[in-house]
mmCIF file with all atom_site columns, C-alpha atoms in Angstrom:
data_model
loop_
_atom_site.group_PDB
_atom_site.id
_atom_site.type_symbol
_atom_site.label_atom_id
_atom_site.label_alt_id
_atom_site.label_comp_id
_atom_site.label_asym_id
_atom_site.label_entity_id
_atom_site.label_seq_id
_atom_site.pdbx_PDB_ins_code
_atom_site.Cartn_x
_atom_site.Cartn_y
_atom_site.Cartn_z
_atom_site.occupancy
_atom_site.B_iso_or_equiv
_atom_site.pdbx_formal_charge
_atom_site.auth_seq_id
_atom_site.auth_comp_id
_atom_site.auth_asym_id
_atom_site.auth_atom_id
_atom_site.pdbx_PDB_model_num
ATOM 1   C CA . MET W 1 1   ? 118.220 52.388 107.564 1.00 76.00 ? 16  MET W CA 1
ATOM 2   C CA . GLU W 1 2   ? 121.379 53.788 109.126 1.00 84.00 ? 17  GLU W CA 1
ATOM 3   C CA . LEU W 1 3   ? 124.885 54.339 107.815 1.00 83.00 ? 18  LEU W CA 1
ATOM 4   C CA . ARG W 1 4   ? 126.236 51.568 110.067 1.00 86.00 ? 19  ARG W CA 1
ATOM 5   C CA . GLU W 1 5   ? 124.262 49.094 107.945 1.00 89.00 ? 20  GLU W CA 1
ATOM 6   C CA . VAL W 1 6   ? 126.063 50.081 104.721 1.00 90.00 ? 21  VAL W CA 1
ATOM 7   C CA . ALA W 1 7   ? 129.573 48.998 103.741 1.00 90.00 ? 22  ALA W CA 1
ATOM 8   C CA . ALA W 1 8   ? 132.154 49.448 101.018 1.00 91.00 ? 23  ALA W CA 1
ATOM 9   C CA . VAL W 1 9   ? 134.421 46.608 99.939  1.00 91.00 ? 24  VAL W CA 1
ATOM 10  C CA . SER W 1 10  ? 137.907 47.300 98.671  1.00 88.00 ? 25  SER W CA 1
ATOM 11  C CA . GLY W 1 11  ? 138.266 46.195 95.062  1.00 85.00 ? 26  GLY W CA 1
ATOM 12  C CA . ARG W 1 12  ? 134.514 46.184 94.424  1.00 86.00 ? 27  ARG W CA 1
ATOM 13  C CA . GLY W 1 13  ? 132.642 49.202 93.135  1.00 84.00 ? 28  GLY W CA 1
ATOM 14  C CA . GLY W 1 14  ? 129.534 50.550 94.774  1.00 87.00 ? 29  GLY W CA 1
ATOM 15  C CA . LEU W 1 15  ? 128.069 50.045 98.214  1.00 91.00 ? 30  LEU W CA 1
ATOM 16  C CA . PHE W 1 16  ? 126.619 47.037 99.986  1.00 92.00 ? 31  PHE W CA 1
ATOM 17  C CA . LYS W 1 17  ? 123.927 46.482 102.577 1.00 91.00 ? 32  LYS W CA 1
ATOM 18  C CA . ILE W 1 18  ? 125.111 44.419 105.538 1.00 90.00 ? 33  ILE W CA 1
ATOM 19  C CA . LEU W 1 19  ? 122.672 41.533 105.978 1.00 90.00 ? 34  LEU W CA 1
ATOM 20  C CA . LYS W 1 20  ? 124.149 39.332 108.705 1.00 89.00 ? 35  LYS W CA 1
ATOM 21  C CA . PRO W 1 21  ? 127.446 37.928 109.968 1.00 87.00 ? 36  PRO W CA 1
ATOM 22  C CA . THR W 1 22  ? 128.559 34.366 109.321 1.00 86.00 ? 37  THR W CA 1
ATOM 23  C CA . LYS W 1 23  ? 131.354 32.157 110.656 1.00 87.00 ? 38  LYS W CA 1
ATOM 24  C CA . ASN W 1 24  ? 133.588 33.109 107.754 1.00 86.00 ? 39  ASN W CA 1
ATOM 25  C CA . GLY W 1 25  ? 132.675 36.764 107.250 1.00 88.00 ? 40  GLY W CA 1
ATOM 26  C CA . VAL W 1 26  ? 129.571 38.799 106.559 1.00 91.00 ? 41  VAL W CA 1
ATOM 27  C CA . ILE W 1 27  ? 126.766 38.493 104.001 1.00 90.00 ? 42  ILE W CA 1
ATOM 28  C CA . LEU W 1 28  ? 126.480 41.615 101.845 1.00 90.00 ? 43  LEU W CA 1
ATOM 29  C CA . GLU W 1 29  ? 123.925 42.645 99.223  1.00 90.00 ? 44  GLU W CA 1
ATOM 30  C CA . ALA W 1 30  ? 124.770 45.072 96.413  1.00 90.00 ? 45  ALA W CA 1
ATOM 31  C CA . LEU W 1 31  ? 122.862 48.352 96.457  1.00 88.00 ? 46  LEU W CA 1
ATOM 32  C CA . ASP W 1 32  ? 122.257 48.323 92.729  1.00 84.00 ? 47  ASP W CA 1
ATOM 33  C CA . ALA W 1 33  ? 119.688 46.748 90.423  1.00 81.00 ? 48  ALA W CA 1
ATOM 34  C CA . SER W 1 34  ? 121.399 43.335 90.564  1.00 84.00 ? 49  SER W CA 1
ATOM 35  C CA . LYS W 1 35  ? 120.912 42.959 94.372  1.00 87.00 ? 50  LYS W CA 1
ATOM 36  C CA . LYS W 1 36  ? 123.672 40.354 94.142  1.00 89.00 ? 51  LYS W CA 1
ATOM 37  C CA . ARG W 1 37  ? 124.590 38.745 97.472  1.00 89.00 ? 52  ARG W CA 1
ATOM 38  C CA . PHE W 1 38  ? 127.973 37.403 98.501  1.00 87.00 ? 53  PHE W CA 1
ATOM 39  C CA . VAL W 1 39  ? 129.982 36.563 101.602 1.00 89.00 ? 54  VAL W CA 1
ATOM 40  C CA . ALA W 1 40  ? 132.843 38.938 102.301 1.00 89.00 ? 55  ALA W CA 1
ATOM 41  C CA . GLY W 1 41  ? 135.489 36.842 104.013 1.00 86.00 ? 56  GLY W CA 1
ATOM 42  C CA . ALA W 1 42  ? 138.294 37.765 106.349 1.00 82.00 ? 57  ALA W CA 1
ATOM 43  C CA . ASN W 1 43  ? 140.670 38.388 103.431 1.00 86.00 ? 58  ASN W CA 1
ATOM 44  C CA . GLU W 1 44  ? 138.437 41.147 101.989 1.00 87.00 ? 59  GLU W CA 1
ATOM 45  C CA . ARG W 1 45  ? 138.635 44.652 103.333 1.00 90.00 ? 60  ARG W CA 1
ATOM 46  C CA . VAL W 1 46  ? 135.137 45.727 104.389 1.00 90.00 ? 61  VAL W CA 1
ATOM 47  C CA . SER W 1 47  ? 134.635 49.302 105.603 1.00 89.00 ? 62  SER W CA 1
ATOM 48  C CA . ILE W 1 48  ? 131.431 50.219 107.418 1.00 90.00 ? 63  ILE W CA 1
ATOM 49  C CA . LEU W 1 49  ? 130.449 53.744 106.376 1.00 89.00 ? 64  LEU W CA 1
ATOM 50  C CA . ASN W 1 50  ? 129.727 55.115 109.838 1.00 90.00 ? 65  ASN W CA 1
ATOM 51  C CA . GLU W 1 51  ? 133.379 54.411 110.758 1.00 92.00 ? 66  GLU W CA 1
ATOM 52  C CA . ILE W 1 52  ? 134.774 56.448 107.850 1.00 91.00 ? 67  ILE W CA 1
ATOM 53  C CA . SER W 1 53  ? 135.776 60.085 108.213 1.00 93.00 ? 68  SER W CA 1
ATOM 54  C CA . ILE W 1 54  ? 137.336 62.742 106.001 1.00 94.00 ? 69  ILE W CA 1
ATOM 55  C CA . TYR W 1 55  ? 140.586 64.448 106.985 1.00 94.00 ? 70  TYR W CA 1
ATOM 56  C CA . THR W 1 56  ? 140.413 68.141 107.832 1.00 93.00 ? 71  THR W CA 1
ATOM 57  C CA . THR W 1 57  ? 142.930 70.794 108.801 1.00 92.00 ? 72  THR W CA 1
ATOM 58  C CA . ASP W 1 58  ? 141.030 71.988 111.873 1.00 89.00 ? 73  ASP W CA 1
ATOM 59  C CA . LYS W 1 59  ? 141.736 70.949 115.474 1.00 90.00 ? 74  LYS W CA 1
ATOM 60  C CA . ASP W 1 60  ? 139.519 67.826 115.274 1.00 88.00 ? 75  ASP W CA 1
ATOM 61  C CA . GLY W 1 61  ? 141.496 66.429 112.335 1.00 90.00 ? 76  GLY W CA 1
ATOM 62  C CA . SER W 1 62  ? 138.518 64.753 110.675 1.00 91.00 ? 77  SER W CA 1
ATOM 63  C CA . VAL W 1 63  ? 134.776 64.897 110.082 1.00 92.00 ? 78  VAL W CA 1
ATOM 64  C CA . ALA W 1 64  ? 132.472 61.873 110.068 1.00 92.00 ? 79  ALA W CA 1
ATOM 65  C CA . LEU W 1 65  ? 131.294 60.724 106.651 1.00 91.00 ? 80  LEU W CA 1
ATOM 66  C CA . GLU W 1 66  ? 127.656 60.950 107.723 1.00 91.00 ? 81  GLU W CA 1
ATOM 67  C CA . THR W 1 67  ? 128.082 64.644 108.533 1.00 91.00 ? 82  THR W CA 1
ATOM 68  C CA . VAL W 1 68  ? 129.709 65.290 105.144 1.00 91.00 ? 83  VAL W CA 1
ATOM 69  C CA . LEU W 1 69  ? 126.941 63.420 103.308 1.00 91.00 ? 84  LEU W CA 1
ATOM 70  C CA . GLN W 1 70  ? 124.304 65.468 105.134 1.00 91.00 ? 85  GLN W CA 1
ATOM 71  C CA . LYS W 1 71  ? 126.132 68.696 104.231 1.00 91.00 ? 86  LYS W CA 1
ATOM 72  C CA . ILE W 1 72  ? 126.239 67.617 100.565 1.00 90.00 ? 87  ILE W CA 1
ATOM 73  C CA . HIS W 1 73  ? 122.506 66.964 100.689 1.00 90.00 ? 88  HIS W CA 1
ATOM 74  C CA . LYS W 1 74  ? 121.855 70.341 102.290 1.00 90.00 ? 89  LYS W CA 1
ATOM 75  C CA . THR W 1 75  ? 124.068 72.176 99.770  1.00 88.00 ? 90  THR W CA 1
ATOM 76  C CA . PHE W 1 76  ? 123.399 70.327 96.500  1.00 86.00 ? 91  PHE W CA 1
ATOM 77  C CA . GLY W 1 77  ? 120.278 68.233 97.018  1.00 85.00 ? 92  GLY W CA 1
ATOM 78  C CA . SER W 1 78  ? 119.931 65.612 94.311  1.00 82.00 ? 93  SER W CA 1
ATOM 79  C CA . ASP W 1 79  ? 122.050 67.390 91.671  1.00 82.00 ? 94  ASP W CA 1
ATOM 80  C CA . ILE W 1 80  ? 125.744 67.233 92.594  1.00 84.00 ? 95  ILE W CA 1
ATOM 81  C CA . LYS W 1 81  ? 127.019 67.557 88.987  1.00 83.00 ? 96  LYS W CA 1
ATOM 82  C CA . ILE W 1 82  ? 130.021 65.338 89.696  1.00 84.00 ? 97  ILE W CA 1
ATOM 83  C CA . THR W 1 83  ? 130.659 62.406 87.375  1.00 80.00 ? 98  THR W CA 1
ATOM 84  C CA . ALA W 1 84  ? 133.464 59.911 86.834  1.00 79.00 ? 99  ALA W CA 1
ATOM 85  C CA . LYS W 1 85  ? 134.815 62.268 84.135  1.00 86.00 ? 100 LYS W CA 1
ATOM 86  C CA . SER W 1 86  ? 134.853 65.426 86.285  1.00 86.00 ? 101 SER W CA 1
ATOM 87  C CA . SER W 1 87  ? 138.158 67.293 86.364  1.00 90.00 ? 102 SER W CA 1
ATOM 88  C CA . ASN W 1 88  ? 140.316 67.507 89.472  1.00 91.00 ? 103 ASN W CA 1
ATOM 89  C CA . ASP W 1 89  ? 139.437 71.196 89.850  1.00 91.00 ? 104 ASP W CA 1
ATOM 90  C CA . GLU W 1 90  ? 135.714 70.418 89.741  1.00 91.00 ? 105 GLU W CA 1
ATOM 91  C CA . LEU W 1 91  ? 136.167 67.697 92.364  1.00 91.00 ? 106 LEU W CA 1
ATOM 92  C CA . ALA W 1 92  ? 138.144 70.004 94.647  1.00 91.00 ? 107 ALA W CA 1
ATOM 93  C CA . ALA W 1 93  ? 135.565 72.774 94.258  1.00 92.00 ? 108 ALA W CA 1
ATOM 94  C CA . PHE W 1 94  ? 132.749 70.331 95.026  1.00 91.00 ? 109 PHE W CA 1
ATOM 95  C CA . LEU W 1 95  ? 134.238 69.185 98.335  1.00 91.00 ? 110 LEU W CA 1
ATOM 96  C CA . ALA W 1 96  ? 135.415 72.692 99.263  1.00 92.00 ? 111 ALA W CA 1
ATOM 97  C CA . ALA W 1 97  ? 131.839 73.952 98.868  1.00 92.00 ? 112 ALA W CA 1
ATOM 98  C CA . VAL W 1 98  ? 130.700 71.423 101.461 1.00 91.00 ? 113 VAL W CA 1
ATOM 99  C CA . LEU W 1 99  ? 133.782 71.081 103.655 1.00 92.00 ? 114 LEU W CA 1
ATOM 100 C CA . PRO W 1 100 ? 136.143 74.046 103.143 1.00 92.00 ? 115 PRO W CA 1
ATOM 101 C CA . GLU W 1 101 ? 138.569 72.808 105.811 1.00 93.00 ? 116 GLU W CA 1
ATOM 102 C CA . TYR W 1 102 ? 139.208 69.420 104.180 1.00 92.00 ? 117 TYR W CA 1
ATOM 103 C CA . ASP W 1 103 ? 142.882 68.435 104.042 1.00 91.00 ? 118 ASP W CA 1
ATOM 104 C CA . ARG W 1 104 ? 143.941 68.813 100.414 1.00 92.00 ? 119 ARG W CA 1
ATOM 105 C CA . GLU W 1 105 ? 147.083 66.723 100.947 1.00 92.00 ? 120 GLU W CA 1
ATOM 106 C CA . LYS W 1 106 ? 145.415 63.688 102.515 1.00 93.00 ? 121 LYS W CA 1
ATOM 107 C CA . VAL W 1 107 ? 142.104 63.642 100.596 1.00 93.00 ? 122 VAL W CA 1
ATOM 108 C CA . TYR W 1 108 ? 142.771 62.563 97.015  1.00 92.00 ? 123 TYR W CA 1
ATOM 109 C CA . HIS W 1 109 ? 140.662 63.301 93.968  1.00 92.00 ? 124 HIS W CA 1
ATOM 110 C CA . SER W 1 110 ? 139.797 59.605 93.720  1.00 90.00 ? 125 SER W CA 1
ATOM 111 C CA . ASP W 1 111 ? 138.407 59.843 97.269  1.00 91.00 ? 126 ASP W CA 1
ATOM 112 C CA . ILE W 1 112 ? 136.161 62.734 96.242  1.00 91.00 ? 127 ILE W CA 1
ATOM 113 C CA . LYS W 1 113 ? 134.898 60.745 93.230  1.00 92.00 ? 128 LYS W CA 1
ATOM 114 C CA . LYS W 1 114 ? 134.149 57.833 95.545  1.00 91.00 ? 129 LYS W CA 1
ATOM 115 C CA . LEU W 1 115 ? 132.341 60.183 97.951  1.00 91.00 ? 130 LEU W CA 1
ATOM 116 C CA . ALA W 1 116 ? 130.187 61.549 95.120  1.00 91.00 ? 131 ALA W CA 1
ATOM 117 C CA . ASN W 1 117 ? 129.416 58.011 93.923  1.00 90.00 ? 132 ASN W CA 1
ATOM 118 C CA . TRP W 1 118 ? 128.467 56.886 97.442  1.00 90.00 ? 133 TRP W CA 1
ATOM 119 C CA . TYR W 1 119 ? 126.260 59.960 97.853  1.00 89.00 ? 134 TYR W CA 1
ATOM 120 C CA . THR W 1 120 ? 124.407 59.137 94.639  1.00 89.00 ? 135 THR W CA 1
ATOM 121 C CA . ILE W 1 121 ? 123.869 55.504 95.686  1.00 89.00 ? 136 ILE W CA 1
ATOM 122 C CA . ILE W 1 122 ? 122.667 56.452 99.173  1.00 88.00 ? 137 ILE W CA 1
ATOM 123 C CA . LEU W 1 123 ? 120.364 59.149 97.771  1.00 88.00 ? 138 LEU W CA 1
ATOM 124 C CA . ALA W 1 124 ? 118.773 56.581 95.427  1.00 87.00 ? 139 ALA W CA 1
ATOM 125 C CA . ASN W 1 125 ? 118.378 53.825 98.039  1.00 84.00 ? 140 ASN W CA 1
ATOM 126 C CA . PHE W 1 126 ? 118.265 55.354 101.532 1.00 82.00 ? 141 PHE W CA 1
ATOM 127 C CA . PRO W 1 127 ? 117.612 59.133 101.347 1.00 83.00 ? 142 PRO W CA 1
ATOM 128 C CA . GLU W 1 128 ? 116.628 59.173 105.045 1.00 84.00 ? 143 GLU W CA 1
ATOM 129 C CA . ILE W 1 129 ? 120.321 58.788 105.942 1.00 79.00 ? 144 ILE W CA 1
ATOM 130 C CA . LEU W 1 130 ? 121.049 62.157 104.331 1.00 81.00 ? 145 LEU W CA 1
ATOM 131 C CA . VAL W 1 131 ? 118.574 64.107 106.451 1.00 81.00 ? 146 VAL W CA 1
ATOM 132 C CA . GLU W 1 132 ? 119.819 65.408 109.798 1.00 75.00 ? 147 GLU W CA 1
ATOM 133 C CA . LYS W 1 133 ? 118.022 63.705 112.622 1.00 67.00 ? 148 LYS W CA 1
ATOM 134 C CA . LYS W 1 134 ? 116.298 66.452 114.569 1.00 61.00 ? 149 LYS W CA 1
ATOM 135 C CA . GLU W 1 135 ? 114.902 63.956 117.071 1.00 49.00 ? 150 GLU W CA 1
ATOM 136 C CA . SER W 1 136 ? 118.369 62.832 118.095 1.00 49.00 ? 151 SER W CA 1
ATOM 137 C CA . LYS W 1 137 ? 119.405 66.458 118.589 1.00 48.00 ? 152 LYS W CA 1
ATOM 138 C CA . LYS W 1 138 ? 116.424 66.957 120.896 1.00 47.00 ? 153 LYS W CA 1
ATOM 139 C CA . GLU W 1 139 ? 117.357 63.810 122.808 1.00 49.00 ? 154 GLU W CA 1
ATOM 140 C CA . ASP W 1 140 ? 120.964 65.022 123.088 1.00 50.00 ? 155 ASP W CA 1
ATOM 141 C CA . LYS W 1 141 ? 119.771 68.337 124.511 1.00 51.00 ? 156 LYS W CA 1
ATOM 142 C CA . LYS W 1 142 ? 117.548 66.530 127.021 1.00 49.00 ? 157 LYS W CA 1
ATOM 143 C CA . ALA W 1 143 ? 120.494 64.370 128.071 1.00 48.00 ? 158 ALA W CA 1
ATOM 144 C CA . GLU W 1 144 ? 122.676 67.481 128.489 1.00 52.00 ? 159 GLU W CA 1
ATOM 145 C CA . VAL W 1 145 ? 120.017 69.153 130.664 1.00 49.00 ? 160 VAL W CA 1
ATOM 146 C CA . LYS W 1 146 ? 119.718 66.009 132.803 1.00 50.00 ? 161 LYS W CA 1
ATOM 147 C CA . ALA W 1 147 ? 123.502 65.798 133.146 1.00 48.00 ? 162 ALA W CA 1
ATOM 148 C CA . GLU W 1 148 ? 123.730 69.464 134.176 1.00 50.00 ? 163 GLU W CA 1
ATOM 149 C CA . THR W 1 149 ? 120.921 69.016 136.694 1.00 45.00 ? 164 THR W CA 1
ATOM 150 C CA . ALA W 1 150 ? 122.537 65.889 138.109 1.00 46.00 ? 165 ALA W CA 1
ATOM 151 C CA . SER W 1 151 ? 125.931 67.568 138.378 1.00 45.00 ? 166 SER W CA 1
ATOM 152 C CA . GLU W 1 152 ? 124.381 70.509 140.233 1.00 48.00 ? 167 GLU W CA 1
ATOM 153 C CA . GLU W 1 153 ? 122.618 68.175 142.689 1.00 47.00 ? 168 GLU W CA 1
ATOM 154 C CA . ALA W 1 154 ? 125.536 65.795 143.134 1.00 45.00 ? 169 ALA W CA 1
ATOM 155 C CA . PRO W 1 155 ? 127.870 68.128 145.099 1.00 47.00 ? 170 PRO W CA 1
ATOM 156 C CA . ALA W 1 156 ? 125.192 68.616 147.769 1.00 45.00 ? 171 ALA W CA 1
ATOM 157 C CA . LYS W 1 157 ? 124.914 64.850 148.243 1.00 45.00 ? 172 LYS W CA 1
ATOM 158 C CA . LYS W 1 158 ? 128.626 64.024 148.210 1.00 45.00 ? 173 LYS W CA 1
ATOM 159 C CA . PRO W 1 159 ? 129.604 65.572 151.576 1.00 47.00 ? 174 PRO W CA 1
ATOM 160 C CA . ALA W 1 160 ? 126.906 63.575 153.379 1.00 46.00 ? 175 ALA W CA 1
ATOM 161 C CA . ALA W 1 161 ? 128.102 60.397 151.728 1.00 46.00 ? 176 ALA W CA 1
ATOM 162 C CA . LYS W 1 162 ? 131.712 61.185 152.645 1.00 46.00 ? 177 LYS W CA 1
ATOM 163 C CA . LYS W 1 163 ? 130.764 61.818 156.291 1.00 47.00 ? 178 LYS W CA 1
ATOM 164 C CA . ALA W 1 164 ? 128.882 58.528 156.496 1.00 45.00 ? 179 ALA W CA 1
ATOM 165 C CA . ALA W 1 165 ? 131.815 56.694 154.934 1.00 45.00 ? 180 ALA W CA 1
ATOM 166 C CA . ALA W 1 166 ? 134.238 58.393 157.325 1.00 47.00 ? 181 ALA W CA 1
ATOM 167 C CA . LYS W 1 167 ? 132.086 57.397 160.324 1.00 48.00 ? 182 LYS W CA 1
ATOM 168 C CA . ALA W 1 168 ? 131.936 53.821 159.124 1.00 46.00 ? 183 ALA W CA 1
ATOM 169 C CA . GLU W 1 169 ? 135.714 53.682 158.685 1.00 48.00 ? 184 GLU W CA 1
ATOM 170 C CA . ALA W 1 170 ? 136.574 55.323 162.031 1.00 47.00 ? 185 ALA W CA 1
ATOM 171 C CA . PRO W 1 171 ? 135.191 52.553 164.304 1.00 47.00 ? 186 PRO W CA 1
ATOM 172 C CA . ALA W 1 172 ? 136.732 49.903 162.099 1.00 46.00 ? 187 ALA W CA 1
ATOM 173 C CA . LYS W 1 173 ? 140.156 51.540 162.462 1.00 46.00 ? 188 LYS W CA 1
ATOM 174 C CA . GLU W 1 174 ? 139.784 51.799 166.239 1.00 46.00 ? 189 GLU W CA 1
ATOM 175 C CA . GLU W 1 175 ? 138.792 48.119 166.498 1.00 46.00 ? 190 GLU W CA 1
ATOM 176 C CA . LYS W 1 176 ? 141.800 47.043 164.481 1.00 47.00 ? 191 LYS W CA 1
ATOM 177 C CA . ALA W 1 177 ? 144.163 49.234 166.461 1.00 47.00 ? 192 ALA W CA 1
ATOM 178 C CA . ALA W 1 178 ? 142.975 48.023 169.911 1.00 47.00 ? 193 ALA W CA 1
ATOM 179 C CA . PRO W 1 179 ? 143.758 44.294 169.449 1.00 49.00 ? 194 PRO W CA 1
ATOM 180 C CA . ALA W 1 180 ? 147.197 45.143 168.160 1.00 47.00 ? 195 ALA W CA 1
ATOM 181 C CA . LYS W 1 181 ? 148.005 47.049 171.358 1.00 47.00 ? 196 LYS W CA 1
ATOM 182 C CA . LYS W 1 182 ? 146.818 44.189 173.563 1.00 47.00 ? 197 LYS W CA 1
ATOM 183 C CA . ALA W 1 183 ? 149.015 41.699 171.768 1.00 47.00 ? 198 ALA W CA 1
ATOM 184 C CA . ALA W 1 184 ? 152.015 43.956 172.128 1.00 48.00 ? 199 ALA W CA 1
ATOM 185 C CA . ALA W 1 185 ? 151.351 44.363 175.858 1.00 48.00 ? 200 ALA W CA 1
ATOM 186 C CA . LYS W 1 186 ? 151.219 40.578 176.428 1.00 48.00 ? 201 LYS W CA 1
ATOM 187 C CA . LYS W 1 187 ? 154.653 39.879 174.965 1.00 49.00 ? 202 LYS W CA 1
ATOM 188 C CA . PRO W 1 188 ? 156.627 41.986 177.420 1.00 50.00 ? 203 PRO W CA 1
ATOM 189 C CA . ALA W 1 189 ? 154.640 40.527 180.314 1.00 51.00 ? 204 ALA W CA 1
ATOM 190 C CA . LYS W 1 190 ? 155.711 37.005 179.360 1.00 50.00 ? 205 LYS W CA 1
ATOM 191 C CA . ALA W 1 191 ? 159.290 38.113 179.117 1.00 49.00 ? 206 ALA W CA 1
ATOM 192 C CA . LYS W 1 192 ? 159.230 39.454 182.697 1.00 50.00 ? 207 LYS W CA 1
ATOM 193 C CA . GLY W 1 193 ? 157.586 36.337 184.137 1.00 50.00 ? 208 GLY W CA 1
ATOM 194 C CA . GLU W 1 194 ? 160.245 33.990 182.806 1.00 47.00 ? 209 GLU W CA 1
#
């Protein structure tokens, strides 16, 4: 399971698993004991969790929700000690422990409560989402090495390609220029003969 398969619906508590799209919306299943299914239509605001980020005060301006959830898991594990009745100071301290650079003006206490609730639901249903994917990091490093190798080899190949392209263009230019001169030479000749 991945975070892109989980959604939140405005006005409905909890999280929902995205099952499949329909003509009129998307079929969602509640991630609670009820497993209730419904169709979220175009008039409902559905937010896919991998598209959500949290505002920060650093140069990036935000951090992806998945990264924040993984940091919470690394810092607190299964015991976050945040409930619906936690005070605003406790909520602020909780998020500051995980993400010290979060924007305190844009991230409300209700957002932090929602984050804690989502974390609890994901931990209960899909704990694999909360673990950093080491395999993807290895693949990213391999891709970086390949890109560096390709960029080092590419400059050596480019001049040869440019020379070949220049040679191919040069005869074409000469051929185009020659007929134009012949046509220009014929016109004055006709004028003299008349």
